């Protein structure tokens, strides 16, 4: 006689046991931060599209003024300074190649001793100016604008940017482990189980617990791969070791090439008052097909250090930072010292320029932004659905012990 085989339910593997534990522990410990960072990042995705819509009147100049010659930067700068009467100097100007668009002047100063966003940013104002007649078209206090605040929440939870990034960075590292352990837990044992892991089958499902579990399981799987890219591109900004790893993998060197000091005989001359106007004319000739370019006006970089020359950053496309060219001019004479086009950059430098666009989805166009937005919504929901899964199991176990 044949012996009857008793089918016992297979115990989960050691990997899945540990994956489940790590997934739960990390989820409960950093779930709230993941929720806040995901939500703020998702709301930030369409920043450019929303701002462009609400600021149309400031962005575009009147057609009748287009044929005139733009006023000198010094004249425009002085006009803005007198009208706004700020105690800080004008930081920079962004000049569009499209003659229909206005110049954008910025006031930006930081306090290195501050501990939170509102104290750290002393001033962040954006001024739209009609370059042909000097009319101020719009003044925006970016410090208190929704999107810069969302960016600070996403970057540092409104803490000082230098160390607040680690308050967010550590939970993001744990979130990456959660994504990996989530994929391990999702992975089906056989073909039969695989069918139910890719879609929702709620025909015979009546309980909200099962539906919530499927939302966490199925949506989490689809979002996990883009979420990994989002997390790594975010950590690239926060951790030098990750940036160095990218640099080494792409170009064989841990650090990006450092700009060498460019000496010019003109540096001994007295400053030409039209130095910025000369840089504008030359930049427009060299990169006539670009979108816009940015010139620092206060002689300092973003970190507050004195500049040895005038670095002009040229953007290839509107709303994109990946295709970036750089020109360096003598700060006294306006003589072109170096042209560093995007094509001649190392792979590591190209990625450094593209990382922001990859992180917000703009690198892949409007389709990328939509996909990133949907992924962000799913990532925002995961801590909620995950907590409800844990709470449901906890209550069930509590009933069994009674």
Short mmCIF file of C-alpha atoms in Angstrom, two decimals:
data_model
loop_
_atom_site.label_atom_id
_atom_site.label_comp_id
_atom_site.label_asym_id
_atom_site.label_seq_id
_atom_site.Cartn_x
_atom_site.Cartn_y
_atom_site.Cartn_z
CA UNK A 1 0.00 0.00 0.00
CA UNK A 2 1.14 3.53 -0.82
CA UNK A 3 1.83 5.83 2.09
CA UNK A 4 -0.15 9.00 2.25
CA UNK A 5 1.88 12.15 1.90
CA UNK A 6 1.05 14.93 4.31
CA UNK A 7 1.61 18.37 2.81
CA UNK A 8 2.98 20.70 5.47
CA UNK A 9 3.05 24.40 4.93
CA UNK A 10 6.59 25.43 4.11
CA UNK A 11 8.25 27.63 6.69
CA UNK A 12 9.57 30.96 5.38
CA UNK A 13 13.28 31.01 4.63
CA UNK A 14 15.80 32.66 6.95
CA UNK A 15 16.18 35.47 4.39
CA UNK A 16 12.45 36.20 4.40
CA UNK A 17 12.29 36.04 8.20
CA UNK A 18 15.04 38.64 8.56
CA UNK A 19 13.64 40.66 5.67
CA UNK A 20 10.27 40.79 7.46
CA UNK A 21 11.88 41.87 10.74
CA UNK A 22 14.00 44.61 9.17
CA UNK A 23 11.06 45.79 7.06
CA UNK A 24 8.88 46.10 10.18
CA UNK A 25 11.47 47.63 12.53
CA UNK A 26 12.68 50.24 10.06
CA UNK A 27 9.14 50.97 8.91
CA UNK A 28 7.94 51.71 12.43
CA UNK A 29 11.04 53.76 13.29
CA UNK A 30 11.24 56.05 10.23
CA UNK A 31 7.78 55.69 8.66
CA UNK A 32 6.70 59.21 9.67
CA UNK A 33 9.83 60.82 8.17
CA UNK A 34 9.43 58.76 4.97
CA UNK A 35 5.83 60.01 4.75
CA UNK A 36 6.86 63.69 5.19
CA UNK A 37 9.83 63.48 2.79
CA UNK A 38 7.79 61.61 0.14
CA UNK A 39 4.82 63.99 0.35
CA UNK A 40 6.95 67.17 0.17
CA UNK A 41 8.97 65.74 -2.74
CA UNK A 42 5.81 64.74 -4.62
CA UNK A 43 4.32 68.22 -4.20
CA UNK A 44 7.56 69.75 -5.52
CA UNK A 45 7.67 67.79 -8.83
CA UNK A 46 5.56 70.24 -10.88
CA UNK A 47 7.08 73.40 -9.37
CA UNK A 48 8.15 74.90 -12.73
CA UNK A 49 4.84 74.24 -14.47
CA UNK A 50 2.81 75.74 -11.61
CA UNK A 51 5.06 78.80 -11.14
CA UNK A 52 5.22 79.50 -14.88
CA UNK A 53 1.43 79.52 -14.98
CA UNK A 54 0.99 81.87 -12.00
CA UNK A 55 3.86 84.20 -12.97
CA UNK A 56 3.05 84.69 -16.66
CA UNK A 57 2.68 88.47 -16.38
CA UNK A 58 6.09 88.77 -14.72
CA UNK A 59 7.91 86.27 -16.96
CA UNK A 60 6.98 87.90 -20.29
CA UNK A 61 7.69 91.49 -21.37
CA UNK A 62 5.34 93.61 -23.48
CA UNK A 63 5.79 93.14 -27.22
CA UNK A 64 6.27 96.86 -27.93
CA UNK A 65 9.46 96.96 -25.82
CA UNK A 66 11.20 94.00 -27.51
CA UNK A 67 12.89 95.96 -30.30
CA UNK A 68 14.65 98.26 -27.86
CA UNK A 69 18.19 97.64 -26.64
CA UNK A 70 18.42 96.16 -23.09
CA UNK A 71 19.62 98.54 -20.40
CA UNK A 72 23.01 98.02 -18.77
CA UNK A 73 23.14 95.48 -15.95
CA UNK A 74 24.63 98.11 -13.65
CA UNK A 75 21.70 100.45 -14.39
CA UNK A 76 19.14 97.70 -13.79
CA UNK A 77 20.93 96.57 -10.62
CA UNK A 78 21.00 100.11 -9.24
CA UNK A 79 17.31 100.64 -10.06
CA UNK A 80 16.33 97.43 -8.24
CA UNK A 81 18.52 98.24 -5.23
CA UNK A 82 16.99 101.72 -4.88
CA UNK A 83 13.42 100.54 -5.31
CA UNK A 84 13.65 97.58 -2.90
CA UNK A 85 16.06 99.27 -0.46
CA UNK A 86 17.47 95.93 0.76
CA UNK A 87 20.52 95.87 3.04
CA UNK A 88 21.95 92.97 0.99
CA UNK A 89 23.43 93.33 -2.52
CA UNK A 90 21.91 91.78 -5.65
CA UNK A 91 23.34 88.24 -5.87
CA UNK A 92 22.83 87.17 -9.48
CA UNK A 93 20.90 87.62 -12.69
CA UNK A 94 19.44 85.00 -15.03
CA UNK A 95 19.18 86.15 -18.63
CA UNK A 96 16.92 84.34 -21.12
CA UNK A 97 17.88 84.02 -24.78
CA UNK A 98 14.21 84.52 -25.62
CA UNK A 99 13.74 88.30 -26.07
CA UNK A 100 10.09 87.96 -24.98
CA UNK A 101 11.16 86.97 -21.47
CA UNK A 102 12.26 89.23 -18.63
CA UNK A 103 15.52 89.20 -16.66
CA UNK A 104 15.47 87.51 -13.23
CA UNK A 105 17.50 89.17 -10.47
CA UNK A 106 18.01 87.46 -7.12
CA UNK A 107 18.83 88.56 -3.58
CA UNK A 108 20.21 85.62 -1.62
CA UNK A 109 22.11 85.54 1.68
CA UNK A 110 22.57 82.79 4.28
CA UNK A 111 23.44 82.79 7.98
CA UNK A 112 25.98 80.01 8.66
CA UNK A 113 25.28 80.05 12.42
CA UNK A 114 21.52 79.46 12.17
CA UNK A 115 19.97 76.08 13.03
CA UNK A 116 16.74 76.18 11.00
CA UNK A 117 15.59 77.13 7.50
CA UNK A 118 13.88 80.43 8.39
CA UNK A 119 16.89 81.75 10.29
CA UNK A 120 19.46 80.31 7.87
CA UNK A 121 17.97 82.05 4.83
CA UNK A 122 18.38 85.76 5.57
CA UNK A 123 16.91 86.77 2.22
CA UNK A 124 15.74 84.96 -0.91
CA UNK A 125 13.93 87.30 -3.28
CA UNK A 126 13.32 86.93 -7.00
CA UNK A 127 12.77 90.08 -9.06
CA UNK A 128 11.44 89.97 -12.64
CA UNK A 129 12.53 93.06 -14.59
CA UNK A 130 11.72 94.36 -18.06
CA UNK A 131 15.30 94.74 -19.33
CA UNK A 132 14.29 97.29 -22.00
CA UNK A 133 12.83 99.98 -19.73
CA UNK A 134 13.74 98.86 -16.20
CA UNK A 135 10.15 98.26 -15.06
CA UNK A 136 9.87 95.76 -12.21
CA UNK A 137 7.28 93.20 -13.30
CA UNK A 138 7.18 91.05 -10.18
CA UNK A 139 8.74 90.68 -6.73
CA UNK A 140 8.57 87.24 -5.11
CA UNK A 141 9.74 86.56 -1.57
CA UNK A 142 10.98 83.03 -2.22
CA UNK A 143 11.93 82.50 1.43
CA UNK A 144 8.23 82.19 2.32
CA UNK A 145 7.06 80.70 -0.99
CA UNK A 146 5.54 77.22 -0.92
CA UNK A 147 8.11 75.48 -3.11
CA UNK A 148 11.34 76.57 -1.36
CA UNK A 149 9.71 75.57 1.95
CA UNK A 150 8.73 72.19 0.48
CA UNK A 151 12.31 71.79 -0.78
CA UNK A 152 13.68 72.51 2.69
CA UNK A 153 11.23 70.05 4.30
CA UNK A 154 12.26 67.43 1.75
CA UNK A 155 15.99 68.17 2.14
CA UNK A 156 16.36 68.77 5.88
CA UNK A 157 12.94 68.88 7.63
CA UNK A 158 13.35 72.68 7.84
CA UNK A 159 16.61 72.29 9.80
CA UNK A 160 19.91 73.87 8.78
CA UNK A 161 20.80 72.46 5.35
CA UNK A 162 24.40 71.49 6.28
CA UNK A 163 23.47 68.94 8.94
CA UNK A 164 19.69 68.67 8.50
CA UNK A 165 20.37 66.60 5.37
CA UNK A 166 21.60 63.79 7.63
CA UNK A 167 18.37 63.86 9.66
CA UNK A 168 16.64 63.00 6.37
CA UNK A 169 19.54 61.02 4.87
CA UNK A 170 19.68 58.31 7.55
CA UNK A 171 15.93 57.46 7.23
CA UNK A 172 16.36 57.40 3.43
CA UNK A 173 19.15 54.80 3.81
CA UNK A 174 16.77 52.74 5.97
CA UNK A 175 14.02 53.29 3.38
CA UNK A 176 16.30 51.77 0.71
CA UNK A 177 16.72 48.69 2.94
CA UNK A 178 12.92 48.62 3.34
CA UNK A 179 12.49 48.71 -0.45
CA UNK A 180 14.92 45.81 -0.90
CA UNK A 181 13.38 43.75 1.92
CA UNK A 182 9.94 44.58 0.52
CA UNK A 183 10.91 43.08 -2.87
CA UNK A 184 12.24 39.97 -1.05
CA UNK A 185 8.95 39.59 0.85
CA UNK A 186 6.92 40.21 -2.31
CA UNK A 187 8.84 37.66 -4.38
CA UNK A 188 6.48 34.70 -5.06
CA UNK A 189 7.44 31.09 -4.29
CA UNK A 190 5.92 29.68 -7.48
CA UNK A 191 4.10 30.57 -10.73
CA UNK A 192 0.67 30.08 -9.15
CA UNK A 193 1.36 32.69 -6.48
CA UNK A 194 2.93 35.07 -8.99
CA UNK A 195 -0.43 35.92 -10.62
CA UNK A 196 -1.79 37.54 -7.49
CA UNK A 197 1.31 39.65 -6.91
CA UNK A 198 1.10 41.80 -10.03
CA UNK A 199 -2.52 42.96 -9.87
CA UNK A 200 -5.54 43.40 -7.61
CA UNK A 201 -8.07 40.57 -7.52
CA UNK A 202 -10.83 41.86 -5.25
CA UNK A 203 -13.84 39.96 -6.68
CA UNK A 204 -14.23 37.80 -3.58
CA UNK A 205 -12.46 40.11 -1.16
CA UNK A 206 -14.71 41.94 1.28
CA UNK A 207 -12.39 42.96 4.13
CA UNK A 208 -10.53 46.28 4.04
CA UNK A 209 -7.52 44.58 5.66
CA UNK A 210 -6.93 42.39 2.61
CA UNK A 211 -7.39 45.34 0.24
CA UNK A 212 -4.99 47.46 2.29
CA UNK A 213 -2.45 44.60 2.26
CA UNK A 214 -2.72 44.37 -1.55
CA UNK A 215 -2.31 48.14 -1.91
CA UNK A 216 0.89 47.98 0.14
CA UNK A 217 2.15 44.84 -1.58
CA UNK A 218 1.32 45.44 -5.26
CA UNK A 219 1.79 49.23 -5.45
CA UNK A 220 4.95 48.93 -3.34
CA UNK A 221 6.44 46.50 -5.83
CA UNK A 222 5.72 48.69 -8.87
CA UNK A 223 7.04 51.82 -7.18
CA UNK A 224 10.12 50.21 -5.60
CA UNK A 225 12.46 50.41 -8.60
CA UNK A 226 11.87 54.11 -9.34
CA UNK A 227 11.83 54.77 -5.57
CA UNK A 228 15.34 53.25 -5.38
CA UNK A 229 16.51 55.65 -8.09
CA UNK A 230 14.85 58.57 -6.29
CA UNK A 231 16.46 57.60 -2.99
CA UNK A 232 19.96 57.12 -4.40
CA UNK A 233 19.84 60.38 -6.39
CA UNK A 234 18.71 62.14 -3.20
CA UNK A 235 21.51 60.62 -1.11
CA UNK A 236 23.97 61.73 -3.81
CA UNK A 237 23.43 65.30 -2.58
CA UNK A 238 23.78 64.40 1.09
CA UNK A 239 26.68 61.94 1.33
CA UNK A 240 30.12 62.65 -0.19
CA UNK A 241 31.03 58.93 -0.08
CA UNK A 242 28.11 58.09 -2.40
CA UNK A 243 28.99 60.95 -4.73
CA UNK A 244 32.62 59.76 -4.78
CA UNK A 245 31.44 56.22 -5.59
CA UNK A 246 29.45 57.54 -8.56
CA UNK A 247 32.46 59.60 -9.68
CA UNK A 248 34.78 56.59 -9.51
CA UNK A 249 32.34 54.31 -11.34
CA UNK A 250 31.75 56.86 -14.12
CA UNK A 251 35.19 58.42 -14.58
CA UNK A 252 37.72 56.43 -12.52
CA UNK A 253 38.36 59.25 -10.05
CA UNK A 254 36.83 59.82 -6.60
CA UNK A 255 36.53 63.58 -7.01
CA UNK A 256 35.28 65.81 -9.79
CA UNK A 257 37.97 67.82 -11.63
CA UNK A 258 38.74 71.04 -9.76
CA UNK A 259 38.71 74.32 -11.58
CA UNK A 260 42.22 75.74 -11.88
CA UNK A 261 42.82 79.42 -11.27
CA UNK A 262 42.94 81.20 -14.64
CA UNK A 263 45.39 84.06 -14.75
CA UNK A 264 44.81 86.94 -17.16
CA UNK A 265 47.04 89.97 -17.80
CA UNK A 266 43.85 92.05 -17.78
CA UNK A 267 43.39 91.28 -14.08
CA UNK A 268 45.84 94.09 -13.27
CA UNK A 269 43.68 96.67 -15.04
CA UNK A 270 40.99 98.78 -13.42
CA UNK A 271 37.48 97.35 -13.60
CA UNK A 272 35.42 98.05 -16.71
CA UNK A 273 31.97 99.30 -15.60
CA UNK A 274 30.40 97.44 -18.53
CA UNK A 275 32.05 94.10 -17.63
CA UNK A 276 28.72 92.30 -17.17
CA UNK A 277 27.30 93.69 -20.42
CA UNK A 278 30.38 92.39 -22.25
CA UNK A 279 29.92 88.93 -20.74
CA UNK A 280 26.26 88.95 -21.81
CA UNK A 281 27.05 89.83 -25.44
CA UNK A 282 29.79 87.20 -25.69
CA UNK A 283 27.68 84.48 -24.03
CA UNK A 284 24.79 85.17 -26.39
CA UNK A 285 27.15 84.72 -29.35
CA UNK A 286 28.84 81.54 -28.09
CA UNK A 287 25.61 79.83 -26.96
CA UNK A 288 22.95 81.42 -29.14
CA UNK A 289 20.79 78.26 -29.12
CA UNK A 290 20.66 77.88 -25.33
CA UNK A 291 17.74 78.64 -23.01
CA UNK A 292 19.25 81.05 -20.46
CA UNK A 293 22.40 81.81 -18.49
CA UNK A 294 23.20 82.91 -14.94
CA UNK A 295 25.79 85.51 -13.89
CA UNK A 296 26.81 86.14 -10.24
CA UNK A 297 26.82 89.90 -9.56
CA UNK A 298 28.16 90.17 -6.00
CA UNK A 299 31.55 88.55 -6.69
CA UNK A 300 30.73 85.53 -4.50
CA UNK A 301 29.72 81.93 -5.10
CA UNK A 302 26.78 80.18 -3.38
CA UNK A 303 29.00 79.31 -0.39
CA UNK A 304 29.96 82.96 0.10
CA UNK A 305 33.55 82.66 -1.15
CA UNK A 306 35.15 85.39 -3.27
CA UNK A 307 35.26 84.58 -6.98
CA UNK A 308 38.53 84.99 -8.89
CA UNK A 309 36.68 85.51 -12.15
CA UNK A 310 33.10 85.67 -13.49
CA UNK A 311 31.68 82.16 -13.98
CA UNK A 312 28.66 82.12 -16.29
CA UNK A 313 26.44 79.03 -16.21
CA UNK A 314 24.56 78.38 -19.47
CA UNK A 315 21.44 76.17 -19.46
CA UNK A 316 20.64 74.29 -22.65
CA UNK A 317 16.91 73.78 -22.01
CA UNK A 318 14.28 75.60 -19.98
CA UNK A 319 13.61 73.86 -16.66
CA UNK A 320 16.60 71.53 -17.06
CA UNK A 321 20.02 71.64 -15.40
CA UNK A 322 21.60 68.55 -16.94
CA UNK A 323 22.77 70.15 -20.19
CA UNK A 324 24.98 72.81 -18.64
CA UNK A 325 27.86 74.78 -20.16
CA UNK A 326 30.26 77.09 -18.37
CA UNK A 327 32.16 80.18 -19.42
CA UNK A 328 34.75 82.04 -17.36
CA UNK A 329 35.44 85.75 -17.86
CA UNK A 330 38.03 88.08 -16.37
CA UNK A 331 36.21 90.08 -13.68
CA UNK A 332 37.93 93.35 -14.61
CA UNK A 333 37.96 93.37 -18.42
CA UNK A 334 35.21 90.88 -19.34
CA UNK A 335 37.69 88.93 -21.49
CA UNK A 336 36.67 85.30 -22.17
CA UNK A 337 39.18 83.06 -20.38
CA UNK A 338 37.66 79.59 -20.75
CA UNK A 339 34.76 77.88 -22.51
CA UNK A 340 33.75 74.57 -20.93
CA UNK A 341 30.95 73.04 -23.04
CA UNK A 342 28.76 70.19 -21.82
CA UNK A 343 30.14 67.84 -24.48
CA UNK A 344 33.70 68.08 -23.11
CA UNK A 345 32.78 67.23 -19.51
CA UNK A 346 33.71 63.88 -17.96
CA UNK A 347 30.91 61.35 -17.40
CA UNK A 348 31.07 62.08 -13.66
CA UNK A 349 30.65 65.83 -14.30
CA UNK A 350 27.74 65.19 -16.67
CA UNK A 351 26.04 63.05 -14.05
CA UNK A 352 26.67 65.68 -11.34
CA UNK A 353 24.82 68.21 -13.53
CA UNK A 354 22.03 65.74 -14.32
CA UNK A 355 21.41 64.37 -10.81
CA UNK A 356 18.88 67.08 -9.84
CA UNK A 357 16.88 66.52 -13.06
CA UNK A 358 16.93 62.76 -12.45
CA UNK A 359 15.76 63.26 -8.86
CA UNK A 360 12.76 65.43 -9.83
CA UNK A 361 11.96 63.52 -13.06
CA UNK A 362 12.53 66.43 -15.48
CA UNK A 363 15.44 64.54 -17.08
CA UNK A 364 12.83 62.29 -18.74
CA UNK A 365 10.53 65.12 -19.81
CA UNK A 366 6.88 65.54 -18.83
CA UNK A 367 6.36 61.75 -18.92
CA UNK A 368 9.12 61.39 -16.33
CA UNK A 369 7.54 64.02 -14.11
CA UNK A 370 4.13 62.29 -14.24
CA UNK A 371 5.73 58.91 -13.46
CA UNK A 372 7.78 60.43 -10.61
CA UNK A 373 4.65 62.11 -9.22
CA UNK A 374 2.71 58.83 -9.19
CA UNK A 375 5.68 57.03 -7.61
CA UNK A 376 5.90 59.78 -4.99
CA UNK A 377 2.20 59.34 -4.13
CA UNK A 378 2.72 55.59 -3.71
CA UNK A 379 5.80 56.16 -1.52
CA UNK A 380 3.73 58.58 0.57
CA UNK A 381 1.04 55.90 1.02
CA UNK A 382 3.42 53.04 1.93
CA UNK A 383 4.06 54.11 5.57
CA UNK A 384 0.26 54.42 6.07
CA UNK A 385 -0.74 51.09 4.46
CA UNK A 386 2.28 49.39 6.09
CA UNK A 387 1.30 50.67 9.54
CA UNK A 388 -2.30 49.48 9.01
CA UNK A 389 -1.03 46.01 8.01
CA UNK A 390 1.04 45.84 11.23
CA UNK A 391 -1.82 47.22 13.36
CA UNK A 392 -4.27 44.68 11.90
CA UNK A 393 -1.95 41.77 12.68
CA UNK A 394 -1.30 43.15 16.17
CA UNK A 395 -5.02 43.32 16.95
CA UNK A 396 -5.53 39.81 15.54
CA UNK A 397 -2.75 38.41 17.73
CA UNK A 398 -4.21 40.27 20.73
CA UNK A 399 -7.60 38.55 20.21
CA UNK A 400 -5.94 35.11 20.02
CA UNK A 401 -4.26 35.56 23.41
CA UNK A 402 -7.62 36.39 25.10
#
